[in-house]
Amino acid sequence: MSHSQSRSKHLQSAFTVSLCGILAFSAIPRDIQAAPSSQELAQEREGLEAQLAEAQEQLDELEGEIEAIQQELEESEATLDATRDEVDKTRVQIDEANQQLAEKREALGNHIRDSYKIGPASMMNILLGATSYEDLVSRIYYLDRVNEARADEIRDVNELAAQLVARERELEEAEARQQAAIDDVEAKAAEYEDMVAQAQAYYDGLDEDIARVMAEEEAARAAEEEAARKAAEEAAATEGAAGITDPASTPAASTSLPSDAGWDFGSVSSSEVSPGEYEQSTPALLSFATGSYSTVSNQYYGFQSSKNYQHMGNYNSYKQRLSYESGDMSLEFETLVQLPVTYNYSADLGNPQAMCLSPDGSTAYVAYPDGHGHSYTQQGFIVRYDLARLRERGAMDGDMSAFATGVRLGDTTWRSCMVIGPRINMGHGQCMAIDPSTGNLWMSTRGSAEYSDLTLIDTDSLTPVRQIRFHTGGTEFGSVLTFDESGNFYFVKRSGSSWGSSPAGSLRIYQGRISGGMDRVLIRLLPQSVRYPAGSTLQGVAWDTTTDTLYVVNDSALLAVGMGSLISGGSLSAGSVRTEFLSPFREYEAMAFDAGGTPYIMVNRQAEIMRLS
């Protein structure tokens, strides 16, 4: 059995065992006599998430095998194409040799026919015409050489034709063998694709189970927290009557945000439920009149699907480029630094989801969730990359894979250019941004209409130091986040249905603010949507503080919205919205700007940060 066959059998066996485990776990009956507590539901969810992580690992492994098989198939097809080219060339050479052979045979036939017509007397006349013995010998030698030369030519052509026929036969046999090999690889690819489809179906089923348990867990926790809150209020009332002061109720010192002018935080109720953790009871989303809403009809350049993006491979030694393909912008990017894929074990840095830049562009923060799910309990970590040190070390010139390779091999000099934070809850990890007005790094681990959060991350320890939990009361909090220079944050949503004069599929823009005490959040819907988004999978948003432009990032598609007039009370025009599609088609993860307005994009597979070229 070949190595690949053995590998296939191993994966099939492991996949079957895992599936049986998943089905067995899912089939465990729950006690129907009593509603489970949030702790019991959390244990059930953790078990399902462990199964989900295992399913994700096997799905990733199968997809890796598919990539290897596709590479093998491409190489085999290239070899077959080369062989077919050789067969075609050989056939042309055979045709040419056969043509030469026919011409030589015709010439020899003509010579024999002429000799026959002339007869022996003519040959005798040639010999009798000799003027001396030496002349006679010369004439006889000449006639012999002529006959030998013609015979040699015919023999050479015959031998060449025979060699070419043999070569053609060899190439046709090689072609048949290579086609058989391709058929085998295609059959193997089909087998793995079927396994991937099954694995994806099992993964999706588990994801749905987790979502169901999460909803039940949230409901149970909310009920428990409400009961605890009421008990605490009763206890506080009793203590207050007795003159007791709780030291924990003293407001914690915090970094102050810019002025909250224009935001009525006095109408918002919030309480500190534990040190540094605030629960907002008032909905964060402000009411909005549907009749005041309008849509700017921007230029339609088509719609970029996010399927089938290219995998560029890992450890590329040269810079990659993103080039203009279409649209009304002309942004092009090239590799600034290639990010590591492996630190402690294979692909532990293989899933970057968000990137933020310090205003001076010297530091990058990248979020790495453990998996691809959206559970708010999904953990991960943040890595701080010292871009200035990486530049000094030569990671941005020459061999672009030097940093990634050095980290994989444990080179302490390269590893000193990065700091890996501890494991924290980060959800999908995609919603992270730096507020340029304060330098604060914010992340949202969950975003739903019922329960969302904004979590302050310490940029030194890369751990949460403060959290505001809130609900919008009307829309899901965005899965993407950015800040302007005044400390307002923004996220976008694509409308699932028409609303007011805004048709389904248009892009809504929300503006929000965190209070100066960092304990409350307000959000408002800006009064215009953008009719035509650029792509199908929202990956990030970014704000250029030098132009007040909001960039919406999809895979290989950028939408730029000039926000100056809209946020100052005016409205957008069609010319203030621009679109660009870039090539090659890659998976984008994030975009950011430094204080000078230079844009950066983080792409995946290979993971790298790219800068405007």
Coordinates of C-alpha atoms in Angstrom, one line a residue:
M1 CA 0.0 0.0 0.0
S2 CA 1.4 3.4 -1.0
H3 CA 1.9 6.2 1.6
S4 CA -1.0 8.2 0.2
Q5 CA -3.3 5.2 0.3
S6 CA -2.3 4.5 3.9
R7 CA -2.9 8.2 4.7
S8 CA -6.3 8.0 3.1
K9 CA -7.2 4.9 5.1
H10 CA -6.0 6.5 8.3
L11 CA -8.1 9.7 7.7
Q12 CA -11.1 7.6 6.8
S13 CA -10.8 5.6 10.0
A14 CA -10.2 8.6 12.2
F15 CA -13.1 10.5 10.6
T16 CA -15.4 7.5 11.2
V17 CA -14.4 7.2 14.8
S18 CA -14.9 10.9 15.3
L19 CA -18.3 10.9 13.7
C20 CA -19.4 8.0 15.9
G21 CA -18.2 10.0 19.0
I22 CA -20.1 13.1 17.8
L23 CA -23.3 11.2 17.2
A24 CA -23.0 9.4 20.5
F25 CA -22.4 12.6 22.4
S26 CA -25.3 14.3 20.6
A27 CA -27.6 11.4 21.4
I28 CA -27.2 11.6 25.2
P29 CA -30.7 12.3 26.6
R30 CA -31.1 15.3 28.9
D31 CA -33.0 15.1 32.1
I32 CA -36.5 16.3 31.2
Q33 CA -37.7 16.5 34.8
A34 CA -35.8 19.7 35.6
A35 CA -34.5 22.6 33.6
P36 CA -30.7 22.5 33.4
S37 CA -28.7 25.2 35.1
S38 CA -26.4 27.6 33.2
Q39 CA -23.4 25.6 34.7
E40 CA -24.9 22.3 33.4
L41 CA -25.6 23.9 30.0
A42 CA -22.0 25.3 30.0
Q43 CA -20.6 21.8 30.5
E44 CA -22.8 20.5 27.7
R45 CA -21.7 23.3 25.5
E46 CA -18.0 22.7 26.3
G47 CA -18.4 19.1 25.4
L48 CA -20.0 20.0 22.1
E49 CA -17.3 22.6 21.5
A50 CA -14.6 20.0 22.1
Q51 CA -16.3 17.8 19.5
L52 CA -16.5 20.8 17.2
A53 CA -12.8 21.5 17.6
E54 CA -12.0 17.9 16.8
A55 CA -14.3 18.1 13.7
Q56 CA -12.6 21.3 12.7
E57 CA -9.2 19.8 13.0
Q58 CA -10.2 16.8 10.8
L59 CA -11.9 19.2 8.4
D60 CA -8.7 21.3 8.2
E61 CA -6.7 18.1 7.7
L62 CA -8.9 16.9 4.9
E63 CA -8.8 20.2 3.2
G64 CA -5.0 20.1 3.5
E65 CA -5.1 16.7 1.8
I66 CA -7.3 18.1 -0.9
E67 CA -4.8 20.9 -1.5
A68 CA -2.0 18.4 -1.8
I69 CA -4.1 16.2 -4.2
Q70 CA -4.9 19.2 -6.3
Q71 CA -1.2 20.1 -6.5
E72 CA -0.4 16.5 -7.5
L73 CA -3.2 16.6 -10.1
E74 CA -1.9 19.9 -11.5
E75 CA 1.6 18.5 -11.7
S76 CA 0.4 15.3 -13.4
E77 CA -1.7 17.2 -15.9
A78 CA 1.3 19.4 -16.7
T79 CA 3.4 16.3 -17.3
L80 CA 0.7 14.8 -19.5
D81 CA 0.5 18.0 -21.5
A82 CA 4.2 18.0 -22.0
T83 CA 4.1 14.4 -23.1
R84 CA 1.3 15.1 -25.5
D85 CA 3.4 18.0 -26.9
E86 CA 6.2 15.6 -27.4
V87 CA 3.9 13.1 -29.2
D88 CA 2.7 15.9 -31.5
K89 CA 6.3 17.0 -32.3
T90 CA 7.3 13.4 -32.9
R91 CA 4.4 12.8 -35.3
V92 CA 5.4 15.9 -37.2
Q93 CA 9.0 14.6 -37.4
I94 CA 7.7 11.2 -38.6
D95 CA 5.6 12.9 -41.3
E96 CA 8.7 14.8 -42.4
A97 CA 10.9 11.7 -42.4
N98 CA 8.2 9.8 -44.4
Q99 CA 8.1 12.7 -46.9
Q100 CA 11.9 12.5 -47.2
L101 CA 11.8 8.7 -47.6
A102 CA 9.2 9.0 -50.3
E103 CA 11.3 11.6 -52.1
K104 CA 14.5 9.4 -51.8
R105 CA 12.6 6.3 -53.0
E106 CA 11.2 8.3 -55.9
A107 CA 14.6 9.6 -56.9
L108 CA 16.1 6.0 -56.7
G109 CA 13.2 4.7 -58.7
N110 CA 13.8 7.4 -61.3
H111 CA 17.5 6.5 -61.4
I112 CA 16.8 2.8 -61.8
R113 CA 14.2 3.5 -64.5
D114 CA 16.6 5.8 -66.4
S115 CA 19.3 3.2 -66.1
Y116 CA 17.0 0.6 -67.5
K117 CA 16.0 2.9 -70.4
I118 CA 19.6 3.8 -71.2
G119 CA 20.5 0.2 -70.8
P120 CA 23.9 -1.5 -70.4
A121 CA 25.2 0.1 -73.6
S122 CA 25.0 3.6 -72.1
M123 CA 26.9 2.4 -69.0
M124 CA 29.4 0.8 -71.3
N125 CA 29.7 4.1 -73.2
I126 CA 30.5 5.9 -70.0
L127 CA 33.2 3.4 -69.2
L128 CA 34.6 3.2 -72.8
G129 CA 34.8 7.0 -72.8
A130 CA 37.6 6.8 -70.4
T131 CA 40.8 8.4 -71.8
S132 CA 43.2 6.6 -69.5
Y133 CA 43.4 3.8 -67.0
E134 CA 43.2 6.3 -64.2
D135 CA 40.1 7.9 -65.8
L136 CA 38.5 4.5 -66.1
V137 CA 39.1 3.7 -62.4
S138 CA 37.7 7.1 -61.5
R139 CA 34.5 6.6 -63.5
I140 CA 33.9 3.2 -62.0
Y141 CA 34.5 4.6 -58.5
Y142 CA 32.1 7.5 -59.2
L143 CA 29.3 5.2 -60.3
D144 CA 29.8 3.0 -57.2
R145 CA 29.8 6.0 -54.9
V146 CA 26.6 7.4 -56.5
N147 CA 24.8 4.1 -56.0
E148 CA 26.2 3.7 -52.4
A149 CA 25.2 7.3 -51.5
R150 CA 21.6 6.8 -52.7
A151 CA 21.4 3.5 -50.8
D152 CA 22.8 5.2 -47.7
E153 CA 20.3 8.0 -47.9
I154 CA 17.5 5.5 -48.1
R155 CA 18.8 3.5 -45.3
D156 CA 19.3 6.6 -43.1
V157 CA 15.7 7.7 -43.7
N158 CA 14.4 4.2 -43.0
E159 CA 16.3 4.1 -39.7
L160 CA 15.1 7.6 -38.7
A161 CA 11.5 6.6 -39.5
A162 CA 11.8 3.4 -37.5
Q163 CA 13.3 5.4 -34.6
L164 CA 10.5 7.9 -34.7
V165 CA 7.9 5.2 -34.8
A166 CA 9.5 3.6 -31.8
R167 CA 9.6 6.9 -30.0
E168 CA 6.0 7.6 -30.8
R169 CA 5.0 4.3 -29.4
E170 CA 7.0 5.0 -26.2
L171 CA 5.4 8.4 -25.8
E172 CA 1.9 7.0 -26.4
E173 CA 2.5 4.4 -23.7
A174 CA 3.8 7.1 -21.3
E175 CA 0.7 9.2 -22.2
A176 CA -1.6 6.2 -21.3
R177 CA 0.3 5.7 -18.0
Q178 CA 0.1 9.3 -17.1
Q179 CA -3.6 9.5 -18.0
A180 CA -4.2 6.5 -15.8
A181 CA -2.3 8.2 -13.0
I182 CA -4.5 11.3 -13.4
D183 CA -7.6 9.2 -13.3
D184 CA -6.4 7.7 -10.0
V185 CA -5.6 11.1 -8.6
E186 CA -9.1 12.4 -9.7
A187 CA -10.7 9.4 -8.1
K188 CA -8.8 10.1 -4.9
A189 CA -9.8 13.8 -5.0
A190 CA -13.4 12.8 -5.4
E191 CA -13.1 10.5 -2.5
Y192 CA -11.6 13.2 -0.3
E193 CA -14.1 15.8 -1.5
D194 CA -16.9 13.5 -0.4
M195 CA -15.2 13.1 3.0
V196 CA -14.9 16.9 3.3
A197 CA -18.6 17.3 2.4
Q198 CA -19.5 14.8 5.1
A199 CA -17.2 16.4 7.6
Q200 CA -18.6 19.8 6.8
A201 CA -22.1 18.5 7.3
Y202 CA -21.2 17.1 10.7
Y203 CA -19.4 20.3 11.6
D204 CA -22.5 22.4 10.6
G205 CA -24.7 20.1 12.7
L206 CA -22.5 20.5 15.7
D207 CA -22.4 24.3 15.2
E208 CA -26.2 24.3 15.3
D209 CA -26.3 22.2 18.4
I210 CA -23.8 24.6 20.1
A211 CA -25.9 27.6 19.0
R212 CA -29.0 26.0 20.5
V213 CA -27.2 25.2 23.8
M214 CA -25.7 28.7 23.9
A215 CA -29.2 30.2 23.6
E216 CA -30.4 28.0 26.5
E217 CA -27.3 28.8 28.5
E218 CA -27.8 32.6 27.9
A219 CA -31.4 32.4 29.0
A220 CA -30.5 30.4 32.1
R221 CA -27.6 32.8 33.0
A222 CA -29.8 35.8 32.4
A223 CA -32.4 34.4 34.8
E224 CA -29.8 33.6 37.4
E225 CA -28.2 37.0 37.0
E226 CA -31.5 38.7 37.4
A227 CA -32.2 36.7 40.5
A228 CA -28.7 37.6 41.9
R229 CA -29.3 41.3 41.0
K230 CA -32.6 41.4 42.9
A231 CA -30.9 39.7 45.8
A232 CA -28.0 42.2 45.7
E233 CA -30.5 45.1 45.6
E234 CA -32.3 43.8 48.6
A235 CA -29.0 43.3 50.4
A236 CA -27.8 46.7 49.4
A237 CA -31.0 48.3 50.7
T238 CA -30.6 46.5 54.0
E239 CA -27.0 47.6 54.3
G240 CA -27.8 51.1 53.3
A241 CA -30.4 51.3 56.0
A242 CA -27.7 50.1 58.4
G243 CA -25.2 52.8 57.2
I244 CA -22.8 50.3 55.6
T245 CA -20.7 51.4 52.6
D246 CA -19.4 48.9 50.0
P247 CA -15.8 49.8 49.0
A248 CA -16.3 47.9 45.7
S249 CA -19.0 50.4 44.7
T250 CA -16.4 53.2 44.4
P251 CA -15.8 53.9 40.7
A252 CA -12.5 52.5 39.4
A253 CA -9.9 54.8 37.9
S254 CA -10.0 54.7 34.1
T255 CA -8.6 56.3 31.1
S256 CA -10.8 59.2 30.1
L257 CA -12.2 59.4 26.6
P258 CA -12.8 62.6 24.6
S259 CA -15.8 64.8 25.1
D260 CA -19.2 63.1 24.9
A261 CA -20.8 66.2 23.4
G262 CA -23.7 65.2 21.2
W263 CA -24.3 61.9 23.0
D264 CA -26.8 61.8 25.9
F265 CA -25.2 59.3 28.2
G266 CA -27.3 60.7 31.1
S267 CA -30.3 58.8 29.7
V268 CA -28.4 55.5 29.8
S269 CA -28.4 53.2 32.9
S270 CA -25.4 51.1 33.7
S271 CA -24.0 49.3 36.7
E272 CA -20.7 47.6 37.7
V273 CA -21.5 44.0 38.2
S274 CA -17.9 43.1 39.1
P275 CA -14.7 45.0 39.2
G276 CA -14.2 46.5 35.7
E277 CA -17.3 44.8 34.3
Y278 CA -20.4 46.9 33.5
E279 CA -23.9 45.9 32.6
Q280 CA -26.0 48.4 30.6
S281 CA -29.7 48.0 31.1
T282 CA -30.8 50.7 28.7
P283 CA -30.7 49.7 25.0
A284 CA -27.7 51.1 23.2
L285 CA -29.4 51.7 19.9
L286 CA -31.1 55.1 19.6
S287 CA -34.5 55.3 17.9
F288 CA -34.7 56.4 14.3
A289 CA -37.5 57.6 12.0
T290 CA -37.8 55.4 9.0
G291 CA -39.1 58.3 6.9
S292 CA -35.8 60.1 7.3
Y293 CA -33.8 57.3 5.8
S294 CA -32.4 57.5 2.3
T295 CA -30.0 55.5 0.1
V296 CA -27.2 56.8 -2.1
S297 CA -27.1 55.0 -5.4
N298 CA -23.4 54.5 -6.0
Q299 CA -21.9 53.1 -9.2
Y300 CA -22.5 49.4 -9.7
Y301 CA -19.4 47.5 -10.7
G302 CA -20.7 44.0 -10.1
F303 CA -20.6 41.8 -7.1
Q304 CA -17.5 39.9 -5.9
S305 CA -18.3 36.4 -4.5
S306 CA -16.0 35.3 -1.6
K307 CA -15.8 31.7 -2.8
N308 CA -12.8 30.0 -4.3
Y309 CA -10.2 32.5 -3.1
Q310 CA -6.6 31.4 -3.9
H311 CA -4.3 29.7 -1.4
M312 CA -0.8 31.1 -2.1
G313 CA 1.0 28.5 0.0
N314 CA 3.3 29.2 2.9
Y315 CA 6.9 30.5 3.2
N316 CA 7.0 32.4 -0.1
S317 CA 10.4 33.9 -0.5
Y318 CA 9.2 36.8 -2.7
K319 CA 6.8 39.6 -2.3
Q320 CA 3.1 39.1 -3.3
R321 CA 1.1 41.8 -5.0
L322 CA -2.5 42.8 -5.1
S323 CA -3.2 44.7 -8.4
Y324 CA -6.0 46.8 -9.6
E325 CA -8.6 44.8 -11.6
S326 CA -11.6 47.1 -11.9
G327 CA -13.5 49.9 -10.2
D328 CA -12.9 53.6 -9.7
M329 CA -9.9 53.4 -7.2
S330 CA -6.3 52.5 -8.1
L331 CA -5.0 51.1 -4.8
E332 CA -2.4 48.4 -5.2
F333 CA -0.5 46.6 -2.4
E334 CA 2.6 44.4 -1.9
T335 CA 3.9 42.4 1.0
L336 CA 5.2 44.4 3.9
V337 CA 5.9 41.4 6.2
Q338 CA 5.0 37.7 6.0
L339 CA 3.5 36.5 9.3
P340 CA 4.4 33.2 10.9
V341 CA 2.1 30.2 10.5
T342 CA 3.7 28.0 13.3
Y343 CA 5.0 28.9 16.7
N344 CA 4.7 26.0 19.1
Y345 CA 2.9 23.5 16.9
S346 CA 1.7 23.3 13.3
A347 CA -0.6 26.1 12.2
D348 CA -1.2 27.5 15.7
L349 CA -0.9 30.9 14.0
G350 CA -2.8 29.8 10.9
N351 CA -6.1 31.6 11.6
P352 CA -5.6 35.4 11.8
Q353 CA -8.9 37.3 11.8
A354 CA -8.2 40.9 12.8
M355 CA -5.4 43.4 12.6
C356 CA -4.8 46.8 14.2
L357 CA -2.0 49.3 13.8
S358 CA -0.5 51.7 16.3
P359 CA -0.9 55.3 14.8
D360 CA 2.8 55.5 14.0
G361 CA 2.7 52.2 12.1
S362 CA 5.4 50.6 14.3
T363 CA 3.3 48.0 16.0
A364 CA 0.6 45.5 14.7
Y365 CA -1.9 43.6 16.8
V366 CA -3.3 40.5 15.3
A367 CA -6.1 38.3 16.8
Y368 CA -5.9 34.5 16.4
P369 CA -9.1 32.7 17.5
D370 CA -8.8 28.9 18.1
G371 CA -11.4 28.0 15.5
H372 CA -13.7 29.4 12.8
G373 CA -16.9 29.4 14.9
H374 CA -18.7 32.5 16.3
S375 CA -19.3 31.3 19.9
Y376 CA -18.5 34.1 22.4
T377 CA -16.7 31.6 24.6
Q378 CA -14.3 30.6 21.8
Q379 CA -10.8 31.4 23.0
G380 CA -7.8 32.7 21.3
F381 CA -4.9 35.1 21.8
I382 CA -3.5 38.4 20.4
V383 CA 0.0 38.7 19.0
R384 CA 1.8 42.0 19.1
Y385 CA 4.3 42.3 16.2
D386 CA 7.2 44.8 16.5
L387 CA 7.2 46.1 12.9
A388 CA 10.0 48.5 13.5
R389 CA 12.3 45.7 14.8
L390 CA 11.2 43.4 11.9
R391 CA 12.3 46.1 9.5
E392 CA 15.6 46.4 11.2
R393 CA 16.1 42.7 11.0
G394 CA 15.4 42.6 7.3
A395 CA 12.0 40.8 7.4
M396 CA 10.6 43.3 4.8
D397 CA 13.3 42.9 2.2
G398 CA 15.1 40.0 0.6
D399 CA 13.8 36.6 1.6
M400 CA 10.2 37.4 2.7
S401 CA 9.9 34.0 4.4
A402 CA 12.8 34.5 6.8
F403 CA 10.7 35.7 9.7
A404 CA 8.0 33.0 9.4
T405 CA 10.7 30.3 8.9
G406 CA 12.8 31.6 11.8
V407 CA 9.8 31.6 14.2
R408 CA 8.9 28.0 13.0
L409 CA 12.5 26.8 13.7
G410 CA 12.6 28.5 17.1
D411 CA 15.1 31.3 16.3
T412 CA 15.1 33.4 19.4
T413 CA 16.1 36.6 17.5
W414 CA 13.1 36.4 15.2
R415 CA 10.8 35.3 18.1
S416 CA 11.8 38.4 20.0
C417 CA 10.0 40.5 17.4
M418 CA 6.6 39.2 18.6
V419 CA 4.8 38.9 21.9
I420 CA 2.0 36.3 22.2
G421 CA -0.7 37.1 24.7
P422 CA -2.4 34.7 27.0
R423 CA -5.6 32.9 26.0
I424 CA -8.7 35.0 26.4
N425 CA -12.3 34.8 25.2
M426 CA -12.5 36.5 21.8
G427 CA -15.4 34.9 19.9
H428 CA -14.7 35.0 16.1
G429 CA -11.8 37.4 16.7
Q430 CA -12.7 39.6 13.8
C431 CA -14.1 42.6 15.7
M432 CA -11.0 44.5 17.0
A433 CA -9.9 48.1 16.5
I434 CA -7.7 50.9 18.0
D435 CA -9.3 54.2 19.0
P436 CA -6.7 56.7 17.7
S437 CA -8.0 59.4 20.1
T438 CA -6.8 57.4 23.1
G439 CA -4.7 54.5 21.8
N440 CA -7.1 52.1 23.5
L441 CA -7.5 48.7 21.9
W442 CA -11.1 47.5 21.9
M443 CA -12.5 44.1 21.0
S444 CA -16.0 42.7 20.8
T445 CA -16.4 39.0 21.7
R446 CA -20.0 38.8 20.8
G447 CA -22.5 40.9 18.8
S448 CA -26.2 40.1 18.9
A449 CA -29.4 42.1 19.4
E450 CA -29.8 40.6 22.8
Y451 CA -26.3 40.7 24.2
S452 CA -23.2 42.4 23.0
D453 CA -20.0 43.6 24.5
L454 CA -17.0 45.9 24.0
T455 CA -13.9 44.8 25.9
L456 CA -10.8 47.0 26.5
I457 CA -7.5 45.1 25.9
D458 CA -4.3 46.2 27.7
T459 CA -1.7 46.6 24.9
D460 CA 1.1 45.5 27.2
S461 CA -0.4 42.3 28.7
L462 CA -2.8 41.7 25.8
T463 CA -5.5 40.8 28.3
P464 CA -9.0 42.3 29.0
V465 CA -9.0 45.0 31.7
R466 CA -12.6 46.3 31.3
Q467 CA -15.8 45.2 29.6
I468 CA -19.2 46.9 28.8
R469 CA -22.0 44.5 28.2
F470 CA -25.1 45.9 26.5
H471 CA -28.0 45.1 24.1
T472 CA -29.0 47.1 21.1
G473 CA -32.7 46.3 21.2
G474 CA -33.0 46.4 17.5
T475 CA -30.1 45.1 15.4
E476 CA -27.1 42.8 15.8
F477 CA -24.0 44.6 16.9
G478 CA -21.5 44.5 14.0
S479 CA -18.9 41.8 13.5
V480 CA -16.5 44.5 12.4
L481 CA -15.3 47.6 14.2
T482 CA -13.3 50.8 13.5
F483 CA -12.8 54.3 15.2
D484 CA -12.5 57.8 13.8
E485 CA -10.0 60.4 15.2
S486 CA -12.7 61.8 17.6
G487 CA -13.4 58.5 19.4
N488 CA -16.6 57.5 17.6
F489 CA -16.8 53.9 16.5
Y490 CA -18.4 52.5 13.3
F491 CA -19.7 49.2 12.1
V492 CA -21.8 48.2 9.0
K493 CA -24.6 45.7 8.2
R494 CA -26.1 44.5 5.0
S495 CA -29.9 44.9 5.0
G496 CA -31.6 41.5 4.8
S497 CA -34.9 43.2 3.7
S498 CA -36.0 46.6 2.6
W499 CA -36.4 49.3 5.2
G500 CA -37.9 52.7 4.4
S501 CA -36.4 53.7 1.1
S502 CA -33.4 51.4 1.6
P503 CA -33.7 48.2 -0.5
A504 CA -32.6 44.8 0.6
G505 CA -28.9 44.2 0.2
S506 CA -27.9 47.8 0.8
L507 CA -25.2 48.7 3.3
R508 CA -26.3 50.4 6.6
I509 CA -23.7 52.4 8.5
Y510 CA -23.9 52.7 12.3
Q511 CA -22.0 55.2 14.5
G512 CA -21.4 54.6 18.2
R513 CA -19.6 56.0 21.2
I514 CA -18.2 54.7 24.5
S515 CA -18.9 57.0 27.4
G516 CA -16.0 59.0 29.0
G517 CA -16.3 56.7 32.1
M518 CA -16.1 53.7 29.8
D519 CA -19.2 52.1 31.4
R520 CA -21.9 52.9 28.8
V521 CA -22.4 52.6 25.0
L522 CA -24.7 54.5 22.6
I523 CA -25.3 53.6 18.9
R524 CA -27.1 55.4 16.2
L525 CA -28.0 54.5 12.6
L526 CA -26.6 57.1 10.2
P527 CA -29.3 58.4 7.8
Q528 CA -28.1 57.0 4.6
S529 CA -27.3 53.5 3.3
V530 CA -25.1 52.6 0.3
R531 CA -27.0 50.8 -2.4
Y532 CA -24.3 48.5 -3.8
P533 CA -21.8 46.8 -1.5
A534 CA -18.7 45.3 -3.2
G535 CA -18.6 41.8 -1.9
S536 CA -20.4 38.9 -0.3
T537 CA -18.3 38.3 2.9
L538 CA -17.7 41.2 5.2
Q539 CA -14.2 40.9 6.6
G540 CA -13.5 44.3 8.2
V541 CA -13.8 48.1 8.2
A542 CA -11.2 50.7 8.5
W543 CA -11.1 54.5 8.9
D544 CA -8.6 56.8 7.2
T545 CA -8.3 59.8 9.7
T546 CA -6.7 62.0 7.0
T547 CA -9.7 61.9 4.7
D548 CA -12.6 60.8 7.0
T549 CA -13.1 57.8 4.7
L550 CA -14.7 54.6 5.8
Y551 CA -13.4 51.5 4.0
V552 CA -15.4 48.3 3.9
V553 CA -13.4 45.2 3.2
N554 CA -14.6 42.0 1.5
D555 CA -12.4 39.4 -0.1
S556 CA -10.5 41.1 -2.9
A557 CA -13.1 44.0 -2.9
L558 CA -12.9 47.4 -1.2
L559 CA -15.7 49.9 -0.8
A560 CA -14.7 53.5 0.2
V561 CA -17.2 55.9 1.6
G562 CA -16.3 59.5 2.1
M563 CA -18.0 60.2 5.4
G564 CA -17.2 63.9 6.0
S565 CA -20.5 65.3 4.9
L566 CA -22.6 62.6 6.4
I567 CA -21.2 62.9 9.9
S568 CA -21.4 66.7 9.8
G569 CA -25.1 66.7 9.1
G570 CA -25.1 66.5 5.3
S571 CA -25.6 63.6 2.9
L572 CA -23.6 61.3 0.7
S573 CA -23.4 61.7 -3.0
A574 CA -22.8 58.9 -5.6
G575 CA -19.3 60.3 -6.1
S576 CA -18.4 60.0 -2.5
V577 CA -18.6 56.2 -2.7
R578 CA -16.0 54.3 -4.6
T579 CA -15.3 50.6 -5.4
E580 CA -12.3 48.6 -6.3
F581 CA -11.7 44.9 -7.1
L582 CA -8.2 43.5 -6.9
S583 CA -6.3 40.5 -8.3
P584 CA -5.4 37.8 -7.5
F585 CA -8.5 36.8 -5.6
R586 CA -7.5 36.2 -2.0
E587 CA -9.0 36.0 1.4
Y588 CA -8.8 39.4 3.1
E589 CA -9.0 39.6 6.9
A590 CA -8.5 43.2 7.9
M591 CA -7.5 46.7 6.8
A592 CA -5.9 49.5 8.8
F593 CA -4.4 53.0 8.3
D594 CA -1.5 54.7 10.0
A595 CA -1.7 58.3 11.1
G596 CA -0.3 59.4 7.8
G597 CA -3.1 57.8 5.8
T598 CA -1.1 54.9 4.4
P599 CA -3.4 51.8 4.1
Y600 CA -2.4 48.3 5.1
I601 CA -4.3 45.0 4.4
M602 CA -3.9 41.7 6.1
V603 CA -4.6 38.7 3.9
N604 CA -4.5 35.0 4.7
R605 CA -3.0 31.8 3.1
Q606 CA -0.1 32.9 3.2
A607 CA -0.8 35.2 6.2
E608 CA 0.9 38.5 5.5
I609 CA 0.5 42.2 6.1
M610 CA 0.5 44.2 2.8
R611 CA 1.0 47.9 2.3
L612 CA 0.1 50.4 -0.4
S613 CA 2.7 50.0 -3.1

